[in-house]
Structures are given as structure tokens and as C-alpha cells.
Tab-separated table of N, CA and C in Angstrom:
chain	number	residue	atom	x	y	z
A	239	MET	N	6.255	-10.000	28.256
A	239	MET	CA	5.884	-10.844	26.759
A	239	MET	C	6.937	-11.184	25.431
A	240	ASP	N	6.647	-11.947	25.356
A	240	ASP	CA	6.817	-12.883	24.199
A	240	ASP	C	6.757	-14.124	23.323
A	241	ASP	N	7.501	-14.216	22.855
A	241	ASP	CA	7.103	-15.270	21.627
A	241	ASP	C	6.314	-16.792	22.735
A	242	SER	N	7.092	-17.169	23.194
A	242	SER	CA	6.656	-17.968	24.393
A	242	SER	C	5.148	-17.206	25.044
A	243	TRP	N	5.089	-16.572	25.152
A	243	TRP	CA	3.513	-16.191	26.129
A	243	TRP	C	3.097	-16.119	25.416
A	244	PHE	N	2.542	-15.537	23.664
A	244	PHE	CA	2.023	-15.666	23.260
A	244	PHE	C	1.665	-17.047	22.726
A	245	PHE	N	2.621	-17.729	22.442
A	245	PHE	CA	1.449	-18.856	21.786
A	245	PHE	C	1.080	-19.714	23.166
A	246	ARG	N	1.508	-19.658	24.128
A	246	ARG	CA	1.023	-20.062	24.939
A	246	ARG	C	-0.573	-19.352	25.637
A	247	THR	N	-1.210	-18.354	25.570
A	247	THR	CA	-2.024	-17.187	25.965
A	247	THR	C	-2.999	-17.854	24.448
A	248	PHE	N	-2.766	-17.661	23.698
A	248	PHE	CA	-3.168	-17.512	22.253
A	248	PHE	C	-3.550	-18.542	21.581
A	249	MET	N	-2.788	-19.405	21.491
A	249	MET	CA	-2.381	-20.729	20.679
A	249	MET	C	-2.402	-22.055	21.459
A	250	PRO	N	-2.940	-22.708	22.323
A	250	PRO	CA	-2.687	-23.238	23.316
A	250	PRO	C	-2.703	-24.615	22.908
A	251	ASN	N	-3.317	-24.932	21.820
A	251	ASN	CA	-3.143	-25.845	21.601
A	251	ASN	C	-2.539	-26.444	20.132
A	252	ALA	N	-1.730	-25.417	20.011
A	252	ALA	CA	-1.079	-25.549	19.020
A	252	ALA	C	0.639	-26.515	18.686
A	253	HIS	N	1.345	-26.303	20.207
A	253	HIS	CA	2.351	-26.761	20.949
A	253	HIS	C	3.388	-26.279	19.714
A	254	ILE	N	3.323	-24.514	20.208
A	254	ILE	CA	4.572	-24.445	19.196
A	254	ILE	C	5.851	-23.957	19.890
A	255	GLU	N	6.994	-24.321	20.033
A	255	GLU	CA	7.729	-23.916	20.975
A	255	GLU	C	8.408	-22.480	20.595
A	256	ALA	N	8.679	-21.526	21.199
A	256	ALA	CA	9.283	-20.619	20.958
A	256	ALA	C	10.582	-20.648	20.186
A	257	ALA	N	10.705	-21.911	20.970
A	257	ALA	CA	12.326	-22.020	20.157
A	257	ALA	C	12.283	-22.493	18.556
A	258	GLN	N	10.932	-22.964	18.108
A	258	GLN	CA	11.308	-23.450	16.482
A	258	GLN	C	10.929	-22.138	15.999
A	259	LEU	N	10.936	-20.882	16.569
A	259	LEU	CA	10.319	-19.939	15.409
A	259	LEU	C	11.521	-19.221	15.041
A	260	ASP	N	11.080	-19.045	13.909
A	260	ASP	CA	12.524	-18.127	13.102
A	260	ASP	C	12.603	-17.017	13.221
A	261	LYS	N	13.583	-16.462	14.141
A	261	LYS	CA	13.924	-14.841	15.081
A	261	LYS	C	13.468	-13.707	14.006
A	262	ASN	N	14.453	-14.385	12.677
A	262	ASN	CA	14.844	-13.347	12.223
A	262	ASN	C	13.855	-12.839	11.349
A	263	LYS	N	12.614	-13.917	10.976
A	263	LYS	CA	11.601	-13.746	10.611
A	263	LYS	C	9.940	-13.386	10.796
A	264	GLU	N	9.473	-12.382	10.812
A	264	GLU	CA	8.380	-11.599	11.531
A	264	GLU	C	6.956	-12.080	11.246
A	265	SER	N	6.502	-13.055	11.375
A	265	SER	CA	5.414	-13.159	11.376
A	265	SER	C	3.977	-12.916	10.706
A	266	SER	N	3.128	-12.504	9.637
A	266	SER	CA	2.538	-11.927	9.606
A	266	SER	C	1.429	-12.240	9.910
A	267	PHE	N	0.381	-11.705	10.040
A	267	PHE	CA	-1.388	-11.544	10.591
A	267	PHE	C	-1.497	-12.845	9.550
A	268	GLU	N	-1.922	-12.959	8.708
A	268	GLU	CA	-1.988	-13.940	8.233
A	268	GLU	C	-1.691	-15.320	8.364
A	269	ASP	N	-0.907	-15.240	8.644
A	269	ASP	CA	0.156	-16.532	9.155
A	269	ASP	C	-0.582	-16.803	10.455
A	270	ILE	N	-0.417	-16.460	11.552
A	270	ILE	CA	-1.101	-16.160	12.556
A	270	ILE	C	-2.310	-16.565	12.989
A	271	TRP	N	-2.901	-15.486	12.835
A	271	TRP	CA	-4.684	-15.793	12.956
A	271	TRP	C	-5.242	-17.134	12.778
A	272	PRO	N	-5.280	-17.708	11.809
A	272	PRO	CA	-5.764	-18.983	11.428
A	272	PRO	C	-5.347	-20.309	12.659
A	273	LYS	N	-4.377	-19.997	13.990
A	273	LYS	CA	-3.791	-21.121	14.911
A	273	LYS	C	-4.844	-20.230	15.760
A	274	VAL	N	-4.861	-18.391	15.924
A	274	VAL	CA	-5.160	-18.764	17.567
A	274	VAL	C	-6.929	-19.340	17.523
A	275	THR	N	-6.460	-20.088	19.134
A	275	THR	CA	-7.349	-20.486	18.844
A	275	THR	C	-8.470	-20.760	20.194
A	276	LYS	N	-8.038	-19.201	21.016
A	276	LYS	CA	-9.022	-18.748	21.766
A	276	LYS	C	-8.507	-16.961	21.633
A	277	LEU	N	-10.240	-16.536	22.127
A	277	LEU	CA	-9.650	-14.840	22.148
A	277	LEU	C	-10.417	-14.235	23.212
A	278	ASN	N	-10.400	-14.146	23.922
A	278	ASN	CA	-10.543	-14.558	25.710
A	278	ASN	C	-11.057	-12.102	25.292
A	279	LEU	N	-12.336	-11.687	25.632
A	279	LEU	CA	-12.624	-10.406	25.946
A	279	LEU	C	-13.274	-10.184	26.696
A	280	TYR	N	-12.518	-10.029	27.931
A	280	TYR	CA	-12.785	-9.481	29.281
A	280	TYR	C	-13.533	-8.720	28.979
A	281	ASP	N	-13.204	-7.218	28.718
A	281	ASP	CA	-13.313	-6.502	28.863
A	281	ASP	C	-13.137	-5.332	27.097
A	282	PRO	N	-14.557	-5.487	26.933
A	282	PRO	CA	-14.416	-4.798	25.775
A	282	PRO	C	-13.967	-3.567	25.607
A	283	LEU	N	-13.748	-2.659	26.419
A	283	LEU	CA	-13.081	-1.370	26.543
A	283	LEU	C	-11.766	-1.487	26.018
A	284	THR	N	-11.454	-2.821	26.653
A	284	THR	CA	-9.636	-2.668	26.030
A	284	THR	C	-9.751	-3.287	24.890
A	285	LEU	N	-10.822	-4.151	24.826
A	285	LEU	CA	-11.095	-4.513	22.317
A	285	LEU	C	-11.113	-2.894	21.884
A	286	LEU	N	-11.649	-1.790	22.023
A	286	LEU	CA	-11.586	-0.701	21.367
A	286	LEU	C	-10.549	-0.117	21.830
A	287	ALA	N	-9.811	0.393	22.995
A	287	ALA	CA	-8.426	0.386	22.965
A	287	ALA	C	-7.411	0.566	21.658
A	288	SER	N	-7.673	-1.384	21.836
A	288	SER	CA	-6.420	-1.803	20.950
A	288	SER	C	-6.384	-1.386	19.515
A	289	VAL	N	-7.410	-0.879	19.269
A	289	VAL	CA	-7.822	-0.141	17.916
A	289	VAL	C	-7.603	1.477	17.739
A	290	PRO	N	-6.241	1.952	16.835
A	290	PRO	CA	-5.430	3.001	16.570
A	290	PRO	C	-6.053	3.732	16.466
A	291	GLY	N	-7.011	3.792	15.951
A	291	GLY	CA	-7.856	5.268	14.976
A	291	GLY	C	-9.187	5.571	16.778
A	292	ALA	N	-9.917	4.382	17.113
A	292	ALA	CA	-10.500	4.901	18.804
A	292	ALA	C	-9.904	5.158	19.323
A	293	ALA	N	-8.717	4.290	19.532
A	293	ALA	CA	-7.703	4.732	20.877
A	293	ALA	C	-7.365	6.039	20.968
A	294	LYS	N	-6.882	6.830	19.806
A	294	LYS	CA	-6.289	8.038	19.628
A	294	LYS	C	-7.756	8.856	20.291
A	295	LEU	N	-8.484	8.807	19.465
A	295	LEU	CA	-9.771	9.489	19.786
A	295	LEU	C	-10.245	9.506	21.124
A	296	LEU	N	-10.220	8.720	21.543
A	296	LEU	CA	-10.990	8.838	23.594
A	296	LEU	C	-9.955	7.847	24.804
A	297	PHE	N	-8.350	8.164	23.655
A	297	PHE	CA	-7.815	7.351	25.819
A	297	PHE	C	-6.495	8.025	24.918
A	298	LYS	N	-5.439	8.468	26.564
A	298	LYS	CA	-4.687	8.424	26.348
A	298	LYS	C	-3.348	7.484	26.905
A	299	PRO	N	-3.538	6.672	26.234
A	299	PRO	CA	-2.365	5.476	26.712
A	299	PRO	C	-0.912	6.247	27.108
A	300	LYS	N	-1.005	5.098	28.171
A	300	LYS	CA	0.910	5.268	28.234
A	300	LYS	C	1.615	4.145	27.958
A	301	ALA	N	2.608	3.857	27.562
A	301	ALA	CA	2.981	3.170	27.059
A	301	ALA	C	4.197	2.177	28.663
A	302	ILE	N	3.819	1.277	28.422
A	302	ILE	CA	4.608	1.144	29.727
A	302	ILE	C	4.984	0.111	29.243
A	303	HIS	N	5.428	-0.919	27.831
A	303	HIS	CA	6.425	-2.173	27.543
A	303	HIS	C	7.006	-1.586	26.563
A	304	THR	N	7.866	-1.277	25.794
A	304	THR	CA	8.771	-0.988	24.406
A	304	THR	C	9.388	-1.875	23.857
A	305	GLU	N	10.118	-2.648	24.604
A	305	GLU	CA	10.834	-3.866	24.198
A	305	GLU	C	10.140	-4.734	23.075
A	306	GLY	N	11.519	-5.471	22.001
A	306	GLY	CA	10.252	-6.266	21.302
A	306	GLY	C	9.782	-6.112	20.437
A	307	PHE	N	8.864	-6.912	19.693
A	307	PHE	CA	7.747	-6.402	18.168
A	307	PHE	C	6.861	-5.483	18.688
A	308	GLY	N	6.332	-4.972	19.869
A	308	GLY	CA	5.311	-4.021	19.508
A	308	GLY	C	5.551	-2.721	21.289
A	309	VAL	N	4.537	-2.272	20.932
A	309	VAL	CA	4.969	-1.256	22.472
A	309	VAL	C	3.305	-1.958	23.185
A	310	VAL	N	3.293	-1.952	24.272
A	310	VAL	CA	2.317	-2.024	25.477
A	310	VAL	C	1.594	-0.974	26.076
A	311	GLU	N	0.204	-0.762	26.183
A	311	GLU	CA	0.057	0.473	26.694
A	311	GLU	C	-1.197	0.068	28.002
A	312	GLN	N	-1.502	1.217	28.326
A	312	GLN	CA	-1.487	1.276	29.933
A	312	GLN	C	-2.838	1.982	29.818
A	313	VAL	N	-4.116	2.208	29.772
A	313	VAL	CA	-5.433	3.431	30.337
A	313	VAL	C	-5.764	3.056	31.357
A	314	GLY	N	-5.634	4.209	31.895
A	314	GLY	CA	-6.284	3.885	33.311
A	314	GLY	C	-7.533	4.767	33.221
A	315	PRO	N	-8.126	4.873	34.537
A	315	PRO	CA	-9.293	5.682	34.402
A	315	PRO	C	-9.559	7.135	34.364
A	316	ASP	N	-8.281	8.045	34.761
A	316	ASP	CA	-8.000	8.850	34.407
A	316	ASP	C	-7.608	9.661	32.802
A	317	ASP	N	-7.004	8.462	31.886
A	317	ASP	CA	-7.116	8.747	30.696
A	317	ASP	C	-7.991	8.362	29.435
A	318	VAL	N	-9.016	8.401	29.677
A	318	VAL	CA	-10.439	8.285	29.047
A	318	VAL	C	-10.028	9.822	28.996
A	319	THR	N	-10.111	10.239	27.553
A	319	THR	CA	-10.240	12.098	27.423
A	319	THR	C	-11.498	12.016	27.258
A	320	HIS	N	-12.801	11.065	26.564
A	320	HIS	CA	-13.964	11.475	26.416
A	320	HIS	C	-14.537	10.074	26.861
A	321	PRO	N	-15.443	10.251	28.051
A	321	PRO	CA	-15.241	9.307	28.523
A	321	PRO	C	-17.195	9.370	28.307
A	322	GLU	N	-17.875	10.130	27.590
A	322	GLU	CA	-19.302	10.277	27.551
A	322	GLU	C	-19.096	9.608	25.910
A	323	LYS	N	-18.145	9.541	24.932
A	323	LYS	CA	-18.030	9.475	24.050
A	323	LYS	C	-18.133	7.814	23.876
A	324	ALA	N	-16.848	7.160	24.709
A	324	ALA	CA	-16.707	6.305	25.158
A	324	ALA	C	-18.130	5.170	25.907
A	325	LYS	N	-18.465	5.210	25.989
A	325	LYS	CA	-19.879	5.244	26.817
A	325	LYS	C	-21.047	4.598	26.198
A	326	LEU	N	-20.939	5.802	24.716
A	326	LEU	CA	-21.720	5.826	23.780
A	326	LEU	C	-21.515	4.695	22.613
A	327	LEU	N	-20.300	4.473	22.578
A	327	LEU	CA	-20.167	3.690	21.220
A	327	LEU	C	-19.698	2.374	22.379
A	328	MET	N	-19.134	2.228	23.693
A	328	MET	CA	-19.512	0.943	23.986
A	328	MET	C	-20.297	0.339	24.242
A	329	SER	N	-21.932	1.251	24.348
A	329	SER	CA	-23.396	0.786	24.519
A	329	SER	C	-23.469	0.271	22.700
A	330	ALA	N	-23.271	1.573	21.787
A	330	ALA	CA	-23.616	0.484	20.448
A	330	ALA	C	-23.121	-0.399	19.829
A	331	LEU	N	-21.646	-0.409	20.093
A	331	LEU	CA	-21.095	-1.779	19.867
A	331	LEU	C	-21.645	-3.159	20.649
A	332	ALA	N	-22.119	-3.423	21.936
A	332	ALA	CA	-23.073	-4.040	23.129
A	332	ALA	C	-24.058	-4.428	22.272
A	333	LYS	N	-24.963	-3.557	21.421
A	333	LYS	CA	-25.936	-3.658	20.924
A	333	LYS	C	-26.019	-4.378	19.824
A	334	SER	N	-25.493	-4.145	18.715
A	334	SER	CA	-25.485	-4.463	17.608
A	334	SER	C	-24.390	-5.749	17.792
A	335	ALA	N	-23.846	-6.128	18.871
A	335	ALA	CA	-23.051	-7.697	19.024
A	335	ALA	C	-24.816	-8.751	19.474
A	336	LEU	N	-25.398	-7.675	20.247
A	336	LEU	CA	-26.553	-8.914	21.087
A	336	LEU	C	-27.210	-8.995	19.296
A	337	VAL	N	-27.542	-7.762	18.377
A	337	VAL	CA	-28.366	-8.674	17.440
A	337	VAL	C	-27.358	-9.924	16.615
A	338	GLN	N	-26.579	-8.833	16.329
A	338	GLN	CA	-25.355	-10.311	15.686
A	338	GLN	C	-25.355	-11.566	15.923
A	339	SER	N	-25.970	-12.046	17.344
A	339	SER	CA	-25.939	-13.445	18.275
A	339	SER	C	-27.034	-13.527	18.095
A	340	THR	N	-28.345	-13.049	18.028
A	340	THR	CA	-29.520	-13.818	17.441
A	340	THR	C	-29.587	-13.699	16.301
A	341	VAL	N	-29.184	-13.533	14.681
A	341	VAL	CA	-29.359	-13.446	13.328
A	341	VAL	C	-28.397	-15.530	13.589
A	342	ALA	N	-29.690	-15.666	12.901
A	342	ALA	CA	-29.462	-17.566	11.928
A	342	ALA	C	-28.792	-16.722	10.567
A	343	PRO	N	-27.855	-17.657	10.510
A	343	PRO	CA	-26.705	-18.384	10.294
A	343	PRO	C	-27.476	-18.190	8.499
A	344	ASP	N	-26.942	-18.274	7.276
A	344	ASP	CA	-27.721	-18.812	6.015
A	344	ASP	C	-27.709	-20.067	5.636
């Protein structure tokens, strides 16, 4: 995973080449988020695992990639420390998302 992968995955229409990036400058969230054109949430549990507070409460992730700007961690079936709590939280998140999607915008 590198800058090229990130741009291909999350900003396919931005046509930004990794070679054009200033390697000595770390981009902020505010710089990058407006350029994100797609975000696939194939697994809501993955999203939950990406939130540091929730991840520490519910999972024991294993670092699988530690080079570069960030650490990539993997959470396997045996790494869920509180499956019932995770299940309840996921159920609440799903219900909340369904309610939000049916509310008409102002």
C-alpha cells in the first residue's frame, strides 16, 4: 500500500500520480477527504475496527504492515474480545443508519 494505491482506490477520478506528490509533506485529512470520490463499506465491522476507541474495547488486532505512514492491522474471528458487545453495537449502528436513510432532508 502506497500513495498510488490510495489514489487508485479512493480517488479514481482525481488523476493524481504518486510521483506528483510532495513526499516530504504529509497531507492532512482536510486536504484529502474532499477528493475522495468513493468509499466502499463492504463490512461495517471493518469500519468499527478502524475507530481506535472501539477497536481497543472490542478487538485484539494484529499488525500486519508497519512500514510507511500508518500501521495496517488485521482482526480475525478469534481477535474479537467481546463478540456480544460487538454484535449489539453493530445492530444499533445498522438500525441508526436505516433510520437516517429514511429521514427526508430539510
